[in-house]
Coordinates of C-alpha atoms in Angstrom, one line a residue:
M1 CA 106.7 148.4 112.9
L2 CA 104.5 148.4 109.6
Q3 CA 107.6 149.6 107.9
L4 CA 109.8 146.6 109.0
V5 CA 107.0 144.2 107.9
T6 CA 106.7 145.9 104.5
A7 CA 110.7 145.7 104.1
V8 CA 110.8 142.1 105.0
L9 CA 107.9 141.4 102.6
L10 CA 109.9 143.1 100.0
L11 CA 112.9 141.2 100.6
V12 CA 111.2 138.1 100.6
S13 CA 109.5 138.8 97.3
S14 CA 112.8 139.8 95.5
I15 CA 114.5 136.5 96.9
I16 CA 111.5 134.5 95.5
T17 CA 111.5 136.3 92.3
V18 CA 115.4 135.9 91.7
S19 CA 115.2 132.3 92.8
V20 CA 112.4 131.6 90.5
G21 CA 113.9 133.5 87.7
H22 CA 117.3 131.2 88.0
I23 CA 115.2 128.1 88.0
S24 CA 112.9 129.2 85.2
G25 CA 116.4 130.3 83.4
A26 CA 117.8 126.6 83.8
R27 CA 115.7 124.9 81.4
H28 CA 116.0 127.8 79.3
V29 CA 119.7 127.1 79.1
L30 CA 118.3 124.3 76.4
D31 CA 116.9 126.7 74.0
E32 CA 120.6 128.0 73.7
V33 CA 122.8 124.9 73.8
P34 CA 121.7 121.6 72.8
L35 CA 121.1 118.9 75.5
I36 CA 123.2 115.9 74.5
D37 CA 122.7 112.5 75.9
G38 CA 125.6 110.0 75.6
H39 CA 123.6 106.8 75.4
N40 CA 120.2 105.5 74.3
D41 CA 119.3 101.9 73.5
F42 CA 116.2 102.6 71.5
P43 CA 117.4 101.0 68.5
Y44 CA 117.8 97.7 70.4
N45 CA 114.1 98.1 71.3
I46 CA 113.3 98.5 67.7
F47 CA 115.2 95.3 66.9
S48 CA 113.4 93.4 69.9
L49 CA 109.9 94.7 69.1
E50 CA 110.0 95.4 65.4
H51 CA 112.7 93.3 64.2
N52 CA 114.1 96.3 62.8
N53 CA 110.9 96.9 60.3
L54 CA 109.7 100.3 60.2
D55 CA 107.0 100.2 57.8
N56 CA 104.1 100.0 60.7
F57 CA 106.3 102.0 63.4
D58 CA 105.5 105.5 64.4
F59 CA 108.1 107.5 66.2
T60 CA 105.8 110.4 66.2
Q61 CA 102.9 109.0 68.5
N62 CA 103.3 108.7 72.3
L63 CA 104.5 105.2 72.4
T64 CA 103.4 104.7 76.1
N65 CA 99.9 104.4 74.5
N66 CA 100.9 101.9 71.8
P67 CA 99.7 98.4 72.4
K68 CA 103.1 96.9 71.9
W69 CA 105.6 99.3 73.1
G70 CA 103.2 100.5 75.9
S71 CA 103.8 97.3 77.8
C72 CA 107.7 97.3 77.3
T73 CA 109.3 97.8 80.7
S74 CA 112.5 99.3 79.0
C75 CA 110.8 101.9 76.6
Y76 CA 111.2 105.3 77.4
T77 CA 111.7 107.2 74.2
D78 CA 109.6 108.8 71.3
L79 CA 109.7 112.1 69.3
P80 CA 107.0 113.7 71.5
K81 CA 108.8 112.8 74.7
L82 CA 112.4 113.9 73.1
R83 CA 110.8 117.2 72.0
K84 CA 109.3 117.6 75.6
G85 CA 112.8 117.1 77.0
K86 CA 114.5 119.4 74.9
V87 CA 117.0 116.8 73.7
G88 CA 119.2 118.5 71.1
A89 CA 121.4 115.6 70.3
Q90 CA 121.6 111.9 70.8
F91 CA 123.9 109.0 70.5
W92 CA 122.0 106.1 69.6
V93 CA 123.5 102.8 70.4
A94 CA 124.2 100.2 67.8
Y95 CA 124.2 97.4 70.6
V96 CA 124.1 93.3 70.0
A97 CA 124.0 91.0 72.4
C98 CA 127.4 89.3 73.6
N99 CA 126.1 85.9 72.6
T100 CA 126.5 86.8 68.9
Q101 CA 130.5 87.4 69.8
Y102 CA 132.2 84.9 67.4
R103 CA 129.3 84.3 65.3
D104 CA 127.3 87.1 63.8
A105 CA 128.2 90.1 65.8
V106 CA 129.6 92.2 63.0
S107 CA 126.8 91.8 60.6
K108 CA 124.1 92.2 63.5
T109 CA 125.9 95.5 64.3
L110 CA 125.6 96.6 60.9
E111 CA 121.8 96.1 61.0
Q112 CA 121.8 98.0 64.0
I113 CA 123.6 100.9 62.2
D114 CA 121.4 100.6 59.3
V115 CA 118.2 100.8 61.3
I116 CA 119.5 103.9 63.2
K117 CA 120.2 105.5 59.5
R118 CA 116.8 104.5 58.3
L119 CA 115.0 105.8 61.3
V120 CA 116.9 109.2 61.0
K121 CA 115.8 109.3 57.5
K122 CA 112.2 108.4 58.2
Y123 CA 111.8 111.5 60.2
P124 CA 113.9 114.3 58.5
K125 CA 111.8 116.9 59.9
D126 CA 112.9 115.9 63.4
L127 CA 116.3 113.9 63.0
Q128 CA 119.5 114.9 61.4
F129 CA 122.4 112.4 60.9
V130 CA 125.5 113.8 62.3
T131 CA 128.8 112.5 62.2
D132 CA 131.1 115.5 63.5
S133 CA 131.0 118.0 66.3
D134 CA 129.9 121.0 63.9
G135 CA 126.9 119.0 62.8
I136 CA 125.5 118.9 66.3
M137 CA 124.9 122.8 66.3
D138 CA 124.0 122.8 62.7
A139 CA 121.1 120.4 63.5
F140 CA 120.2 122.5 66.7
R141 CA 120.0 125.6 64.7
Q142 CA 117.6 123.8 62.3
G143 CA 115.5 122.7 65.2
K144 CA 116.4 119.2 64.7
I145 CA 117.8 116.2 67.2
A146 CA 121.3 115.5 66.0
S147 CA 121.5 111.8 65.8
M148 CA 124.9 110.1 66.3
I149 CA 125.8 106.5 66.4
G150 CA 127.9 104.6 69.3
V151 CA 128.9 101.0 69.2
E152 CA 128.4 99.3 72.6
G153 CA 131.0 96.7 72.9
G154 CA 134.2 95.7 71.2
H155 CA 132.9 92.4 70.4
S156 CA 131.0 94.1 67.6
M157 CA 134.4 94.6 65.8
D158 CA 135.4 90.9 66.2
A159 CA 139.2 91.7 67.3
R160 CA 139.5 92.9 63.3
V161 CA 141.0 96.5 63.2
G162 CA 139.6 96.7 59.6
V163 CA 135.9 96.3 60.9
L164 CA 136.6 99.0 63.3
R165 CA 137.9 101.4 60.6
M166 CA 134.6 100.4 58.5
L167 CA 132.4 100.9 61.5
Y168 CA 133.9 104.6 61.7
E169 CA 133.1 104.8 57.8
L170 CA 129.5 104.0 58.5
G171 CA 129.1 106.8 61.1
A172 CA 130.1 105.3 64.3
R173 CA 131.9 107.9 66.3
Y174 CA 132.4 106.1 69.7
M175 CA 133.0 102.5 70.7
T176 CA 132.7 101.2 74.3
L177 CA 135.7 98.8 74.8
T178 CA 133.5 96.1 76.3
H179 CA 130.1 95.3 77.2
T180 CA 129.0 92.2 79.3
C181 CA 131.4 89.6 77.4
Q182 CA 135.1 89.5 77.5
T183 CA 137.1 90.3 74.3
P184 CA 140.5 88.8 73.5
W185 CA 142.2 92.3 74.0
Y186 CA 139.8 93.7 77.0
G187 CA 138.4 92.5 80.2
C188 CA 134.6 93.5 80.6
Q189 CA 131.6 93.0 82.6
T190 CA 130.4 89.2 83.1
N191 CA 128.8 87.2 85.8
F192 CA 131.2 87.4 88.9
E193 CA 131.6 84.0 89.4
I194 CA 132.4 83.1 85.7
F195 CA 135.1 85.9 85.9
I196 CA 137.1 84.5 88.8
I197 CA 137.4 81.3 86.2
I198 CA 138.6 83.5 83.1
T199 CA 141.0 85.7 85.1
T200 CA 143.6 82.8 85.0
L201 CA 143.9 83.9 81.2
N202 CA 146.7 86.4 81.6
F203 CA 146.2 88.2 78.2
R204 CA 143.0 89.9 79.2
A205 CA 142.3 93.1 81.0
D206 CA 139.8 93.0 84.1
S207 CA 136.3 93.2 84.4
S208 CA 134.8 96.0 85.9
F209 CA 133.7 93.2 88.4
V210 CA 137.1 92.6 89.7
D211 CA 136.9 96.1 91.3
I212 CA 136.1 94.5 94.8
K213 CA 139.4 92.5 94.5
E214 CA 142.8 93.4 93.5
P215 CA 143.3 94.2 90.0
I216 CA 144.6 91.0 88.0
H217 CA 144.9 91.8 84.1
N218 CA 146.0 94.7 82.1
L219 CA 145.3 95.9 78.6
T220 CA 147.2 93.5 75.9
E221 CA 149.5 95.5 73.6
F222 CA 146.6 94.9 70.7
G223 CA 144.3 96.9 73.3
R224 CA 146.6 99.7 73.7
A225 CA 147.3 99.7 69.8
L226 CA 143.5 99.8 69.3
V227 CA 143.1 102.8 71.7
R228 CA 145.7 104.6 69.7
E229 CA 144.1 103.6 66.5
M230 CA 140.9 105.1 67.6
N231 CA 142.8 108.5 68.3
R232 CA 144.1 108.6 64.9
M233 CA 140.6 107.6 63.3
G234 CA 138.8 110.4 65.3
M235 CA 136.7 107.8 67.0
M236 CA 135.8 108.6 70.8
V237 CA 137.1 105.7 73.2
D238 CA 134.3 105.1 75.6
L239 CA 135.3 103.3 79.0
S240 CA 131.9 102.6 80.4
H241 CA 131.9 99.2 81.4
V242 CA 135.6 98.4 81.8
S243 CA 137.2 97.9 85.2
H244 CA 139.0 100.6 87.3
N245 CA 142.4 99.4 86.2
V246 CA 141.4 99.2 82.6
M247 CA 140.0 102.9 82.7
N248 CA 143.2 104.1 84.2
Q249 CA 145.3 102.3 81.7
A250 CA 143.2 103.5 78.7
I251 CA 143.3 107.0 79.7
S252 CA 147.2 106.8 80.0
E253 CA 147.2 105.2 76.5
S254 CA 145.0 107.8 74.9
R255 CA 146.1 110.7 72.8
A256 CA 142.8 112.0 72.8
P257 CA 140.0 112.9 75.4
V258 CA 138.2 110.0 76.5
I259 CA 134.4 109.5 77.4
F260 CA 132.2 107.5 79.8
S261 CA 129.2 107.3 77.9
H262 CA 126.8 106.2 80.7
S263 CA 128.8 106.0 84.0
S264 CA 128.5 107.7 87.6
A265 CA 130.4 108.2 90.8
W266 CA 131.9 105.2 92.6
E267 CA 132.6 107.3 95.9
V268 CA 128.7 108.2 95.8
F269 CA 127.8 104.6 95.3
N270 CA 130.3 101.9 95.3
H271 CA 129.1 100.1 92.1
H272 CA 131.6 98.5 89.5
R273 CA 129.9 100.4 86.7
N274 CA 131.0 103.8 88.3
V275 CA 134.1 105.8 88.0
H276 CA 136.5 106.1 91.0
D277 CA 137.9 109.3 92.1
D278 CA 141.6 108.9 90.9
T279 CA 140.1 108.2 87.3
L280 CA 138.0 111.2 87.7
K281 CA 141.1 113.4 88.3
M282 CA 142.9 111.6 85.4
V283 CA 139.5 112.5 83.3
Q284 CA 140.3 116.1 84.1
M285 CA 143.9 115.8 83.1
N286 CA 142.7 114.0 79.9
N287 CA 140.1 116.6 79.3
G288 CA 137.6 114.0 78.8
I289 CA 134.0 113.6 80.2
V290 CA 131.9 111.4 82.2
M291 CA 128.2 111.3 81.4
V292 CA 126.0 110.3 84.3
N293 CA 124.0 107.2 84.1
F294 CA 120.5 107.7 85.6
Y295 CA 119.9 103.8 86.2
P296 CA 119.0 103.1 89.7
D297 CA 121.0 99.9 90.3
F298 CA 124.0 102.0 89.4
I299 CA 123.4 105.1 91.7
T300 CA 121.8 103.9 95.1
A301 CA 121.7 101.1 97.4
T302 CA 117.9 101.2 97.3
P303 CA 117.1 101.4 93.7
E304 CA 113.4 101.0 94.3
K305 CA 113.4 104.3 95.9
A306 CA 115.6 106.1 93.7
T307 CA 114.8 109.6 92.9
I308 CA 116.0 112.6 90.7
H309 CA 118.2 113.6 93.8
D310 CA 120.3 110.4 93.5
V311 CA 121.4 111.3 90.0
M312 CA 122.3 114.9 91.2
K313 CA 124.6 113.4 93.7
H314 CA 126.5 111.8 91.2
I315 CA 126.7 114.8 88.9
N316 CA 127.6 117.1 91.8
H317 CA 130.3 114.6 92.8
I318 CA 131.8 114.4 89.5
A319 CA 131.7 118.0 89.3
K320 CA 133.4 118.7 92.5
V321 CA 136.2 116.0 91.8
A322 CA 136.9 116.3 88.0
G323 CA 135.4 119.9 87.6
H324 CA 132.3 121.3 85.7
D325 CA 134.3 121.0 82.4
H326 CA 133.9 117.1 82.5
V327 CA 130.5 116.0 83.7
G328 CA 127.7 115.4 81.3
L329 CA 124.5 113.1 80.8
G330 CA 124.3 109.7 79.7
G331 CA 120.9 108.4 80.9
D332 CA 120.8 104.9 79.7
Y333 CA 117.1 105.0 78.5
D334 CA 115.8 102.0 76.6
G335 CA 118.4 99.9 78.1
V336 CA 117.3 99.4 81.5
N337 CA 114.1 98.4 83.4
R338 CA 113.3 101.3 85.6
M339 CA 114.3 104.7 86.1
P340 CA 114.5 107.2 89.0
K341 CA 111.2 109.2 90.2
G342 CA 111.6 112.4 88.4
L343 CA 113.4 111.1 85.4
E344 CA 110.8 108.6 84.3
N345 CA 111.4 109.1 80.5
V346 CA 113.5 111.3 78.1
S347 CA 111.0 113.9 78.6
K348 CA 112.4 114.9 82.1
Y349 CA 115.9 116.3 81.4
P350 CA 114.6 119.9 81.9
N351 CA 113.7 118.8 85.7
L352 CA 117.2 117.7 86.3
L353 CA 118.6 121.2 85.3
D354 CA 115.8 122.9 87.1
A355 CA 116.6 120.8 90.3
L356 CA 120.3 121.6 90.3
A357 CA 119.8 125.2 89.7
L358 CA 117.3 125.1 92.7
E359 CA 119.7 123.2 95.0
Q360 CA 122.6 125.2 94.4
P361 CA 121.8 128.1 92.3
T362 CA 125.5 129.8 92.9
V363 CA 127.1 126.5 91.8
W364 CA 125.0 125.7 88.7
T365 CA 125.2 128.9 87.0
H366 CA 123.9 129.3 83.5
E367 CA 127.6 128.9 82.3
N368 CA 127.7 125.4 84.2
L369 CA 124.5 124.2 83.2
A370 CA 125.3 124.8 79.5
K371 CA 128.4 122.7 79.9
L372 CA 126.6 119.8 81.8
A373 CA 123.7 119.8 79.3
G374 CA 126.0 119.5 75.7
G375 CA 129.0 122.2 75.8
N376 CA 131.3 119.5 77.4
L377 CA 130.4 116.7 75.0
I378 CA 130.8 119.1 72.0
R379 CA 134.4 120.2 73.5
V380 CA 135.5 116.6 73.8
F381 CA 134.4 115.7 70.3
K382 CA 136.2 119.0 68.8
D383 CA 139.4 117.9 70.7
V384 CA 139.0 114.3 69.3
E385 CA 138.7 115.7 65.7
L386 CA 141.7 117.7 66.3
V387 CA 143.9 115.0 67.5
R388 CA 142.6 113.3 64.3
D389 CA 143.7 116.0 62.3
Q390 CA 147.2 116.2 63.8
L391 CA 147.7 112.4 63.2
E392 CA 146.7 112.8 59.5
D393 CA 150.4 111.5 58.3
E394 CA 150.0 108.6 60.8
E395 CA 149.7 105.4 59.0
P396 CA 146.9 103.0 60.0
L397 CA 147.3 100.3 62.1
Q398 CA 148.2 97.4 60.2
D399 CA 148.6 94.5 62.8
W400 CA 146.1 91.7 63.3
I401 CA 145.5 90.4 66.9
S402 CA 147.9 87.6 67.4
K403 CA 146.6 83.9 66.9
E404 CA 148.2 83.2 70.4
D405 CA 145.6 85.8 72.0
L406 CA 142.6 84.3 70.1
L407 CA 143.6 80.8 71.0
K408 CA 143.2 81.6 74.8
V409 CA 139.4 82.7 74.5
E410 CA 137.1 80.8 76.9
E411 CA 134.8 80.1 73.8
L412 CA 137.8 78.5 71.8
N413 CA 135.5 75.8 70.2
L414 CA 133.2 78.3 68.9
L415 CA 135.9 80.5 67.7
K416 CA 137.4 77.5 65.8
Q417 CA 134.1 76.7 64.1
C418 CA 133.5 80.4 63.2
R419 CA 136.7 82.1 62.4
T420 CA 139.3 81.1 59.9
F421 CA 143.2 81.6 60.9
F422 CA 145.7 82.8 58.2
D423 CA 147.8 79.7 58.4
D424 CA 145.1 77.2 58.4
E425 CA 146.3 74.7 55.9
E426 CA 142.7 74.5 54.1
L427 CA 142.7 78.4 53.8
V428 CA 146.1 78.8 52.3
K429 CA 146.2 75.8 50.2
K430 CA 146.6 76.6 46.4
P431 CA 143.5 75.4 44.1

């Protein structure tokens, strides 16, 4: 009997040792592979709280204890937290509000790119500005956080393909096709009641809000051309915020892998910001990636009770449907007003890897955790660069958006006040 008890105790001890070792090794993956987050809105908080003035701003302090930042309900990021969270690379988002469209969206986007670059330059021991896939690993080997730029919303380019190319030249490596305002070539997220009105305009693509109804509009030809131009340039096409219909059309049009920088799984929680299974299968065929959003309102019907396990459900579903090669992390920190329990700020990423390994140790192997953390995004980035190199001899897109498309926008009076047209009499009149 004593021998049997001893054997059982040894067996239990070995199981515990193996489990603890595997769990402990989960977060240690982040010592080998950079954790890459696809979407952080911290630059917009700098705009809101500091007016982009970094003179009296200290990123090295715990901002939770800062009198100004500590009361911010959407602030989850500072250098101490990033370091504790083992973040190896971050897409900092150059976002400007939709009420800037047709006004000063371009100039304000440039200001946000500027503040991102100034932030990186101010902290050279911790941050390194990166514009290519190799730069991510270079920064990681130096113990720095690779800092990249994503532009959130096509309104930032003002329907001007030349502006899109200049955003790329300034370092932006993805653009989200829409945000919460429609553009003349894509539909977008907006208030549902308002969208019912604007869907009578047949040149726009669907808003993601239309997912509860039949899809109505498609990408315009100019929108399709922009996807192809982004492929030619080497800029990643980000499909977060667009409708189910437009997701599928953009993937079909794209010659390079696409990304969803901060989206989750529709089948786990039916929210218009999430990705349907048929689209997940297209992402697999496209060799793209869905980077899971942590925002409670997007991941569960009871957001006030959201936990790390709700995020895990989305990760597991995407991995099951699209495969472990096509899932990543895009927390949406600093862009939302609450986070799940267990993922309260950017210091908590290791908890997520540990929890996945504990729940399904045979599924979330060292290899699969490394893919989730950052390996998949690096692969997508490299593939986008490869397509760019293959299209080196292709001519840039020369066409402007048609005046007919522009004249159909809902904000027509505003557009006319703030934009000149090539055939305007006063514009083309000789002096």
